Amino acid sequence: MKITHKKETTINIHNNCDLNHHFSGKKFIFADELSSSVDSFIIDWIYDKSPLHMKTGRPVAGERVMKTDEQTILTRIQPGLSPAVEPQTASIITTDSAGIIANETTIPSQGEQLPAYLARPADHNGSLPIVLVVQEIFGVHQHIQDVCRRLAKQGYMAIAPELYFRQGDPSRYNDIQQILNELVYQVPDTQVLSDLDHTANWAIKQGGDAGKLAITGFCWGGRIAWLYAAHNPQLKAAVAWYGKFTGEKTLNSPKHPVDIATELEAPVLGLYGAKDESIPLTQVDTMRQALRAANATADIIVYPDAGHAFHADYRPNYHEESARDGWQRMLAWFQKNGVA
């Protein structure tokens, strides 16, 4: 069954569902099979039958249609993802909230309220180690939120701030290049680093341990993790997942990781894929040389069978073996450097 959605799709939801985590990983029952010509469709919603408007060319991250034993047609919607992403829902990992507290919040930053997603252990005596989680170019969608919940299950206070919120919402864009041009390239590094400083300070006031601060970031956030390790002297550890080392220098991005190897304040672990066409191995070698010349405390792991975004379980380039190994290395890096 192929479903093609028009410019605006309206869904009336009213069946056995849960709104937690923006519907992440939940299943919805179609009232009827859909033809390829429909402009809208109906899903039963048990609570208030209120309409949900999706103003993108297709559902926020597409639909997954499957059959149950009763031959009921189901769809799985992964809201929060940009329509520019083609999701691969079969491999999506959904972490529940048992034993943790997970919610959206806001953080005072530079005279504004910075939206963020927070996850932390529910029962804990004393201060918590803090991990700043930095988004991909697609924003703080359900995968990044799930990463926060996974870290909370490991005993961390994990916070993912919405670092594009002043420029726009990535989930409203259908094209990656448009996201880059209208959002990513418009966000000054100084603004991002300041927002992360305010996020860290806010976390400390919420019961985080000022002496146990770490950062991890993915893709765009991987580059930011390197930069933040050269920015905040209070940082204890950083883990950068497939963040670019080099790039064009602009007013908004005057330096890249290869330029700040001598300025690193914290140990950095880099996790990269040998098949990543956007970060060729020549760039990895250049960064390694810069780190050696600076005598920096850093390590770069390259997974031979992985490409870009190999940890992103909602994307086709997810590589489970490399992602699992990288996750364990990240936790070990935090522990080794006093963030646990």
CSV table of C-alpha atoms in Angstrom, one decimal:
chain,number,residue,atom,x,y,z
A,1,MET,CA,0.0,0.0,0.0
A,2,LYS,CA,1.5,3.3,-1.1
A,3,ILE,CA,0.4,6.5,0.5
A,4,THR,CA,1.2,9.9,-1.0
A,5,HIS,CA,0.5,13.0,1.0
A,6,LYS,CA,-0.3,16.4,-0.3
A,7,LYS,CA,1.0,19.8,1.0
A,8,GLU,CA,-1.0,19.6,4.2
A,9,THR,CA,-2.2,16.5,5.9
A,10,THR,CA,-4.7,16.5,8.8
A,11,ILE,CA,-4.8,13.6,11.1
A,12,ASN,CA,-7.6,13.2,13.7
A,13,ILE,CA,-6.3,10.8,16.3
A,14,HIS,CA,-8.4,9.0,18.9
A,15,ASN,CA,-7.3,5.5,19.8
A,16,ASN,CA,-5.1,3.8,22.4
A,17,CYS,CA,-2.0,6.0,22.2
A,18,ASP,CA,0.4,8.0,24.4
A,19,LEU,CA,1.6,11.5,23.8
A,20,ASN,CA,4.8,11.1,25.7
A,21,HIS,CA,8.0,11.9,23.9
A,22,HIS,CA,6.0,13.5,21.0
A,23,PHE,CA,4.4,10.2,20.0
A,24,SER,CA,7.9,8.7,19.6
A,25,GLY,CA,7.8,5.0,18.8
A,26,LYS,CA,4.0,4.8,19.3
A,27,LYS,CA,1.6,3.0,16.9
A,28,PHE,CA,-1.6,4.4,15.5
A,29,ILE,CA,-4.5,2.5,14.0
A,30,PHE,CA,-5.8,3.6,10.6
A,31,ALA,CA,-9.6,3.7,10.4
A,32,ASP,CA,-9.5,2.8,6.7
A,33,GLU,CA,-7.0,1.8,4.1
A,34,LEU,CA,-5.8,4.9,2.2
A,35,SER,CA,-5.5,5.4,-1.5
A,36,SER,CA,-2.7,7.3,-3.1
A,37,SER,CA,-5.0,10.2,-3.9
A,38,VAL,CA,-6.2,11.2,-0.5
A,39,ASP,CA,-5.3,14.7,0.9
A,40,SER,CA,-5.9,13.7,4.6
A,41,PHE,CA,-6.5,10.6,6.6
A,42,ILE,CA,-8.0,9.7,10.0
A,43,ILE,CA,-6.5,7.8,12.9
A,44,ASP,CA,-8.6,7.1,16.0
A,45,TRP,CA,-7.6,8.9,19.1
A,46,ILE,CA,-9.1,8.0,22.4
A,47,TYR,CA,-8.8,11.2,24.3
A,48,ASP,CA,-10.2,14.4,22.8
A,49,LYS,CA,-10.3,13.8,19.0
A,50,SER,CA,-8.4,17.0,18.5
A,51,PRO,CA,-6.9,17.5,15.1
A,52,LEU,CA,-3.1,17.3,14.5
A,53,HIS,CA,-1.9,19.4,11.5
A,54,MET,CA,1.2,18.4,9.6
A,55,LYS,CA,2.2,21.2,7.2
A,56,THR,CA,5.0,19.3,5.5
A,57,GLY,CA,5.0,17.3,2.3
A,58,ARG,CA,4.6,14.1,4.2
A,59,PRO,CA,4.3,13.0,7.9
A,60,VAL,CA,7.1,14.5,9.9
A,61,ALA,CA,9.3,11.4,9.5
A,62,GLY,CA,7.2,9.3,7.2
A,63,GLU,CA,5.0,6.3,8.0
A,64,ARG,CA,5.7,2.6,8.5
A,65,VAL,CA,2.7,0.4,7.6
A,66,MET,CA,2.5,-3.1,8.9
A,67,LYS,CA,0.0,-5.9,9.8
A,68,THR,CA,-0.9,-7.3,13.1
A,69,ASP,CA,-2.4,-10.7,13.9
A,70,GLU,CA,-5.8,-9.2,13.5
A,71,GLN,CA,-4.8,-7.8,10.1
A,72,THR,CA,-5.2,-4.3,11.5
A,73,ILE,CA,-3.4,-1.7,9.5
A,74,LEU,CA,-1.0,0.2,11.7
A,75,THR,CA,1.3,3.2,11.1
A,76,ARG,CA,4.2,4.2,13.2
A,77,ILE,CA,4.9,8.0,13.2
A,78,GLN,CA,8.2,9.4,14.4
A,79,PRO,CA,7.5,13.1,14.9
A,80,GLY,CA,10.2,15.6,15.4
A,81,LEU,CA,12.4,14.5,12.5
A,82,SER,CA,12.8,16.7,9.5
A,83,PRO,CA,11.0,15.6,6.4
A,84,ALA,CA,14.5,15.9,4.8
A,85,VAL,CA,15.3,12.6,6.5
A,86,GLU,CA,14.2,9.3,5.0
A,87,PRO,CA,13.6,7.3,8.1
A,88,GLN,CA,14.4,3.6,8.5
A,89,THR,CA,11.9,2.7,11.3
A,90,ALA,CA,12.8,-1.0,11.5
A,91,SER,CA,16.0,-0.2,13.5
A,92,ILE,CA,14.7,2.6,15.7
A,93,ILE,CA,15.5,2.2,19.3
A,94,THR,CA,13.0,3.6,21.8
A,95,THR,CA,14.0,3.9,25.4
A,96,ASP,CA,11.2,4.1,27.9
A,97,SER,CA,11.1,6.4,30.9
A,98,ALA,CA,11.1,3.8,33.7
A,99,GLY,CA,13.3,4.9,36.5
A,100,ILE,CA,14.0,8.3,35.0
A,101,ILE,CA,12.4,11.7,34.6
A,102,ALA,CA,12.3,13.0,31.0
A,103,ASN,CA,10.6,16.2,29.9
A,104,GLU,CA,11.0,19.4,27.8
A,105,THR,CA,12.1,22.5,29.6
A,106,THR,CA,13.5,26.0,29.0
A,107,ILE,CA,16.7,27.5,30.0
A,108,PRO,CA,17.5,31.2,30.4
A,109,SER,CA,20.2,32.0,27.9
A,110,GLN,CA,21.3,35.3,26.4
A,111,GLY,CA,18.1,37.1,27.3
A,112,GLU,CA,15.8,34.4,25.9
A,113,GLN,CA,14.3,31.1,26.9
A,114,LEU,CA,16.3,28.3,25.3
A,115,PRO,CA,14.1,25.1,24.7
A,116,ALA,CA,15.7,21.9,25.8
A,117,TYR,CA,15.1,18.2,26.5
A,118,LEU,CA,16.1,16.9,29.9
A,119,ALA,CA,16.4,13.4,31.2
A,120,ARG,CA,17.7,12.3,34.6
A,121,PRO,CA,17.4,9.4,37.1
A,122,ALA,CA,14.2,9.6,39.1
A,123,ASP,CA,15.7,8.5,42.4
A,124,HIS,CA,19.2,9.8,43.2
A,125,ASN,CA,20.8,11.2,46.3
A,126,GLY,CA,23.4,13.9,45.7
A,127,SER,CA,24.5,15.7,42.6
A,128,LEU,CA,24.5,14.1,39.2
A,129,PRO,CA,27.1,14.0,36.5
A,130,ILE,CA,26.1,16.2,33.5
A,131,VAL,CA,26.2,15.4,29.8
A,132,LEU,CA,25.4,18.1,27.3
A,133,VAL,CA,23.9,16.4,24.2
A,134,VAL,CA,24.4,18.3,21.0
A,135,GLN,CA,22.0,17.7,18.1
A,136,GLU,CA,22.6,16.8,14.5
A,137,ILE,CA,21.6,19.4,11.9
A,138,PHE,CA,18.0,18.1,12.2
A,139,GLY,CA,17.6,19.5,15.7
A,140,VAL,CA,16.5,17.9,19.0
A,141,HIS,CA,14.2,15.2,17.4
A,142,GLN,CA,13.2,11.9,19.0
A,143,HIS,CA,16.5,10.2,18.4
A,144,ILE,CA,18.4,12.9,20.3
A,145,GLN,CA,15.8,12.7,23.0
A,146,ASP,CA,16.2,9.0,23.2
A,147,VAL,CA,20.0,9.4,23.6
A,148,CYS,CA,19.2,11.6,26.6
A,149,ARG,CA,17.0,8.9,28.1
A,150,ARG,CA,19.7,6.3,27.5
A,151,LEU,CA,22.2,8.4,29.3
A,152,ALA,CA,19.8,9.0,32.2
A,153,LYS,CA,19.5,5.2,32.5
A,154,GLN,CA,23.2,5.2,33.0
A,155,GLY,CA,23.0,7.7,35.9
A,156,TYR,CA,23.6,11.0,34.0
A,157,MET,CA,21.7,14.2,33.9
A,158,ALA,CA,21.5,14.6,30.1
A,159,ILE,CA,20.3,17.9,28.5
A,160,ALA,CA,19.9,18.6,24.8
A,161,PRO,CA,19.3,22.3,24.1
A,162,GLU,CA,17.6,23.5,20.9
A,163,LEU,CA,20.5,25.3,19.4
A,164,TYR,CA,18.7,26.6,16.3
A,165,PHE,CA,15.6,27.9,18.1
A,166,ARG,CA,16.4,31.6,17.2
A,167,GLN,CA,16.8,30.8,13.5
A,168,GLY,CA,14.0,28.3,12.9
A,169,ASP,CA,12.7,24.7,13.2
A,170,PRO,CA,14.5,22.0,11.2
A,171,SER,CA,11.4,19.8,11.2
A,172,ARG,CA,9.7,22.2,8.9
A,173,TYR,CA,12.2,21.8,6.1
A,174,ASN,CA,12.0,19.2,3.3
A,175,ASP,CA,15.5,19.7,1.9
A,176,ILE,CA,18.9,19.2,3.7
A,177,GLN,CA,20.6,22.0,1.7
A,178,GLN,CA,17.8,24.4,2.7
A,179,ILE,CA,18.4,23.4,6.4
A,180,LEU,CA,22.1,24.1,5.9
A,181,ASN,CA,21.6,27.5,4.1
A,182,GLU,CA,18.8,28.9,6.3
A,183,LEU,CA,19.6,27.4,9.7
A,184,VAL,CA,23.0,25.8,10.1
A,185,TYR,CA,25.1,28.4,8.4
A,186,GLN,CA,23.2,31.2,10.1
A,187,VAL,CA,24.0,30.0,13.6
A,188,PRO,CA,27.2,31.7,15.0
A,189,ASP,CA,29.5,29.3,16.9
A,190,THR,CA,29.8,32.0,19.6
A,191,GLN,CA,26.0,31.8,20.1
A,192,VAL,CA,26.1,28.0,20.3
A,193,LEU,CA,29.0,28.0,22.8
A,194,SER,CA,27.3,30.6,25.0
A,195,ASP,CA,24.0,28.6,24.9
A,196,LEU,CA,26.0,25.5,26.1
A,197,ASP,CA,27.6,27.5,28.9
A,198,HIS,CA,24.1,28.6,30.1
A,199,THR,CA,22.8,25.1,29.8
A,200,ALA,CA,25.7,23.7,31.9
A,201,ASN,CA,25.2,26.4,34.5
A,202,TRP,CA,21.4,25.7,34.6
A,203,ALA,CA,22.1,22.0,35.0
A,204,ILE,CA,24.3,22.6,38.0
A,205,LYS,CA,21.5,24.6,39.6
A,206,GLN,CA,19.1,21.7,39.0
A,207,GLY,CA,21.3,19.3,40.9
A,208,GLY,CA,24.1,18.6,38.5
A,209,ASP,CA,27.7,18.2,39.6
A,210,ALA,CA,29.9,21.1,38.5
A,211,GLY,CA,33.0,18.9,38.7
A,212,LYS,CA,31.5,16.2,36.4
A,213,LEU,CA,30.6,17.9,33.2
A,214,ALA,CA,30.8,16.2,29.8
A,215,ILE,CA,29.6,16.8,26.2
A,216,THR,CA,28.7,14.5,23.3
A,217,GLY,CA,27.5,15.5,19.9
A,218,PHE,CA,26.5,14.0,16.6
A,219,CYS,CA,27.3,15.2,13.1
A,220,TRP,CA,27.0,19.0,13.4
A,221,GLY,CA,27.0,18.4,17.1
A,222,GLY,CA,30.2,16.4,16.8
A,223,ARG,CA,32.0,19.4,15.5
A,224,ILE,CA,30.5,21.5,18.3
A,225,ALA,CA,31.8,18.9,20.9
A,226,TRP,CA,35.4,19.5,19.6
A,227,LEU,CA,34.9,23.3,19.8
A,228,TYR,CA,33.4,23.2,23.3
A,229,ALA,CA,36.3,21.1,24.5
A,230,ALA,CA,38.5,24.1,23.6
A,231,HIS,CA,36.1,26.6,25.1
A,232,ASN,CA,35.1,25.5,28.6
A,233,PRO,CA,37.9,24.8,31.0
A,234,GLN,CA,35.4,23.2,33.4
A,235,LEU,CA,34.7,20.4,30.9
A,236,LYS,CA,36.0,17.0,31.9
A,237,ALA,CA,35.4,15.0,28.8
A,238,ALA,CA,34.0,15.2,25.2
A,239,VAL,CA,32.9,12.6,22.7
A,240,ALA,CA,32.4,13.7,19.1
A,241,TRP,CA,30.5,11.4,16.8
A,242,TYR,CA,31.4,12.0,13.1
A,243,GLY,CA,31.8,15.8,13.4
A,244,LYS,CA,33.7,17.5,10.6
A,245,PHE,CA,37.3,18.5,11.2
A,246,THR,CA,37.7,21.1,8.5
A,247,GLY,CA,35.5,23.4,6.5
A,248,GLU,CA,35.1,26.9,5.0
A,249,LYS,CA,35.9,29.6,7.5
A,250,THR,CA,33.2,32.2,7.9
A,251,LEU,CA,32.2,35.0,10.3
A,252,ASN,CA,29.9,32.5,12.0
A,253,SER,CA,32.4,29.7,12.0
A,254,PRO,CA,35.9,31.2,12.1
A,255,LYS,CA,37.5,28.0,13.4
A,256,HIS,CA,37.1,24.3,13.0
A,257,PRO,CA,38.4,21.4,15.1
A,258,VAL,CA,41.7,21.1,13.2
A,259,ASP,CA,42.4,24.7,14.1
A,260,ILE,CA,41.9,24.3,17.9
A,261,ALA,CA,43.9,21.2,18.6
A,262,THR,CA,46.3,23.3,20.7
A,263,GLU,CA,43.5,24.8,22.7
A,264,LEU,CA,41.7,21.7,23.9
A,265,GLU,CA,40.9,21.9,27.6
A,266,ALA,CA,39.4,18.5,28.0
A,267,PRO,CA,40.1,15.0,26.6
A,268,VAL,CA,38.2,14.2,23.4
A,269,LEU,CA,37.2,10.9,21.9
A,270,GLY,CA,36.3,11.0,18.2
A,271,LEU,CA,34.1,8.3,16.7
A,272,TYR,CA,34.2,8.1,12.9
A,273,GLY,CA,33.3,5.9,10.0
A,274,ALA,CA,35.8,4.8,7.3
A,275,LYS,CA,33.0,4.9,4.7
A,276,ASP,CA,32.0,8.4,5.6
A,277,GLU,CA,32.2,10.3,2.2
A,278,SER,CA,31.6,13.6,4.0
A,279,ILE,CA,34.7,13.1,6.2
A,280,PRO,CA,37.3,11.3,4.2
A,281,LEU,CA,40.1,9.5,5.9
A,282,THR,CA,42.6,12.2,4.7
A,283,GLN,CA,40.7,14.6,7.1
A,284,VAL,CA,41.0,12.1,9.9
A,285,ASP,CA,44.7,11.9,9.3
A,286,THR,CA,45.1,15.6,9.3
A,287,MET,CA,43.3,15.9,12.6
A,288,ARG,CA,45.4,13.1,14.1
A,289,GLN,CA,48.5,14.9,13.1
A,290,ALA,CA,47.3,18.2,14.6
A,291,LEU,CA,46.5,16.4,17.9
A,292,ARG,CA,49.9,14.8,18.0
A,293,ALA,CA,51.6,18.1,17.3
A,294,ALA,CA,49.6,19.7,20.1
A,295,ASN,CA,50.3,16.8,22.5
A,296,ALA,CA,46.6,16.8,23.1
A,297,THR,CA,44.7,14.2,25.1
A,298,ALA,CA,42.5,12.8,22.4
A,299,ASP,CA,41.8,9.6,20.6
A,300,ILE,CA,40.0,9.0,17.3
A,301,ILE,CA,38.4,5.6,16.5
A,302,VAL,CA,37.6,4.8,12.9
A,303,TYR,CA,35.1,2.0,12.3
A,304,PRO,CA,35.9,0.2,9.0
A,305,ASP,CA,32.4,-0.7,8.0
A,306,ALA,CA,30.6,2.4,9.1
A,307,GLY,CA,29.6,5.5,7.2
A,308,HIS,CA,28.3,8.9,8.3
A,309,ALA,CA,25.7,9.0,11.0
A,310,PHE,CA,26.3,5.3,11.9
A,311,HIS,CA,24.8,5.8,15.4
A,312,ALA,CA,21.5,7.3,14.0
A,313,ASP,CA,19.2,4.3,14.3
A,314,TYR,CA,16.4,6.0,12.4
A,315,ARG,CA,18.5,6.4,9.3
A,316,PRO,CA,19.5,3.9,6.6
A,317,ASN,CA,23.2,4.3,7.3
A,318,TYR,CA,22.8,3.1,10.9
A,319,HIS,CA,25.5,0.5,11.7
A,320,GLU,CA,24.5,-1.4,14.8
A,321,GLU,CA,27.8,-3.0,15.6
A,322,SER,CA,29.8,0.3,15.3
A,323,ALA,CA,27.0,2.2,17.2
A,324,ARG,CA,27.0,-0.2,20.1
A,325,ASP,CA,30.8,-0.2,20.4
A,326,GLY,CA,30.9,3.5,20.1
A,327,TRP,CA,28.3,3.9,22.9
A,328,GLN,CA,30.4,1.7,25.2
A,329,ARG,CA,33.6,3.6,24.4
A,330,MET,CA,31.8,6.8,25.2
A,331,LEU,CA,30.7,5.6,28.6
A,332,ALA,CA,34.2,4.3,29.3
A,333,TRP,CA,35.7,7.6,28.2
A,334,PHE,CA,33.4,9.5,30.6
A,335,GLN,CA,34.3,7.2,33.5
A,336,LYS,CA,38.0,7.3,32.7
A,337,ASN,CA,38.0,11.1,32.9
A,338,GLY,CA,35.9,11.4,36.0
A,339,VAL,CA,32.4,11.9,34.7
A,340,ALA,CA,30.5,9.1,36.2
